[in-house]
Amino acid sequence: MKENTKKRKKARVGMEEALGKQEILNQMYEIYAKGKAGFDVYMKEMGRMLYCKLN
């Protein structure tokens, strides 16, 4: 298996543990429904989570 694939699988598992599978599905729906604006909101939330976790 390629290194990139391994990293993506680990990241997916980490996201599911942190947020829960249903929350990820809800966010994916929001991105789909709102387009780029939904994606921007999602990325901002991810940045906040990582910032809080690192500090």
PDB file of C-alpha atoms in Angstrom:
ATOM      1  CA  MET A   1       0.000   0.000   0.000  1.00  0.00           C
ATOM      2  CA  LYS A   2       1.300   3.477  -0.852  1.00  0.00           C
ATOM      3  CA  GLU A   3       2.362   5.816   1.945  1.00  0.00           C
ATOM      4  CA  ASN A   4      -0.230   8.397   0.876  1.00  0.00           C
ATOM      5  CA  THR A   5      -3.026   5.838   1.218  1.00  0.00           C
ATOM      6  CA  LYS A   6      -1.830   4.830   4.688  1.00  0.00           C
ATOM      7  CA  LYS A   7      -1.811   8.464   5.827  1.00  0.00           C
ATOM      8  CA  ARG A   8      -5.322   9.078   4.483  1.00  0.00           C
ATOM      9  CA  LYS A   9      -6.674   5.992   6.261  1.00  0.00           C
ATOM     10  CA  LYS A  10      -5.081   7.058   9.556  1.00  0.00           C
ATOM     11  CA  ALA A  11      -6.461  10.570   9.160  1.00  0.00           C
ATOM     12  CA  ARG A  12      -9.963   9.226   8.463  1.00  0.00           C
ATOM     13  CA  VAL A  13      -9.873   7.039  11.564  1.00  0.00           C
ATOM     14  CA  GLY A  14      -8.634   9.972  13.658  1.00  0.00           C
ATOM     15  CA  MET A  15     -11.425  12.205  12.363  1.00  0.00           C
ATOM     16  CA  GLU A  16     -14.046   9.574  13.130  1.00  0.00           C
ATOM     17  CA  GLU A  17     -12.703   9.229  16.667  1.00  0.00           C
ATOM     18  CA  ALA A  18     -12.603  12.983  17.227  1.00  0.00           C
ATOM     19  CA  LEU A  19     -15.960  13.922  15.701  1.00  0.00           C
ATOM     20  CA  GLY A  20     -17.972  10.771  15.286  1.00  0.00           C
ATOM     21  CA  LYS A  21     -19.108   9.256  12.017  1.00  0.00           C
ATOM     22  CA  GLN A  22     -22.501  10.973  11.970  1.00  0.00           C
ATOM     23  CA  GLU A  23     -20.956  14.425  12.436  1.00  0.00           C
ATOM     24  CA  ILE A  24     -18.613  13.812   9.513  1.00  0.00           C
ATOM     25  CA  LEU A  25     -21.553  12.808   7.344  1.00  0.00           C
ATOM     26  CA  ASN A  26     -23.441  15.948   8.366  1.00  0.00           C
ATOM     27  CA  GLN A  27     -20.462  18.122   7.508  1.00  0.00           C
ATOM     28  CA  MET A  28     -20.002  16.409   4.147  1.00  0.00           C
ATOM     29  CA  TYR A  29     -23.659  17.094   3.357  1.00  0.00           C
ATOM     30  CA  GLU A  30     -23.207  20.778   4.264  1.00  0.00           C
ATOM     31  CA  ILE A  31     -20.195  20.999   1.964  1.00  0.00           C
ATOM     32  CA  TYR A  32     -22.188  19.389  -0.827  1.00  0.00           C
ATOM     33  CA  ALA A  33     -25.192  21.648  -0.272  1.00  0.00           C
ATOM     34  CA  LYS A  34     -23.285  24.930   0.126  1.00  0.00           C
ATOM     35  CA  GLY A  35     -20.324  24.369  -2.170  1.00  0.00           C
ATOM     36  CA  LYS A  36     -17.138  26.333  -1.556  1.00  0.00           C
ATOM     37  CA  ALA A  37     -18.658  28.361   1.280  1.00  0.00           C
ATOM     38  CA  GLY A  38     -19.458  25.121   3.130  1.00  0.00           C
ATOM     39  CA  PHE A  39     -15.950  23.821   2.509  1.00  0.00           C
ATOM     40  CA  ASP A  40     -14.422  27.050   3.825  1.00  0.00           C
ATOM     41  CA  VAL A  41     -16.454  26.797   7.034  1.00  0.00           C
ATOM     42  CA  TYR A  42     -15.393  23.170   7.467  1.00  0.00           C
ATOM     43  CA  MET A  43     -11.712  23.997   6.990  1.00  0.00           C
ATOM     44  CA  LYS A  44     -11.952  26.853   9.499  1.00  0.00           C
ATOM     45  CA  GLU A  45     -13.461  24.478  12.074  1.00  0.00           C
ATOM     46  CA  MET A  46     -10.703  21.932  11.419  1.00  0.00           C
ATOM     47  CA  GLY A  47      -8.079  24.636  11.928  1.00  0.00           C
ATOM     48  CA  ARG A  48      -9.641  25.590  15.254  1.00  0.00           C
ATOM     49  CA  MET A  49      -9.693  21.974  16.406  1.00  0.00           C
ATOM     50  CA  LEU A  50      -6.036  21.442  15.485  1.00  0.00           C
ATOM     51  CA  TYR A  51      -4.997  24.727  17.078  1.00  0.00           C
ATOM     52  CA  CYS A  52      -6.756  23.837  20.335  1.00  0.00           C
ATOM     53  CA  LYS A  53      -5.292  20.355  20.343  1.00  0.00           C
ATOM     54  CA  LEU A  54      -1.746  21.611  19.790  1.00  0.00           C
ATOM     55  CA  ASN A  55      -1.918  24.313  22.478  1.00  0.00           C
TER      56      ASN A  55
END
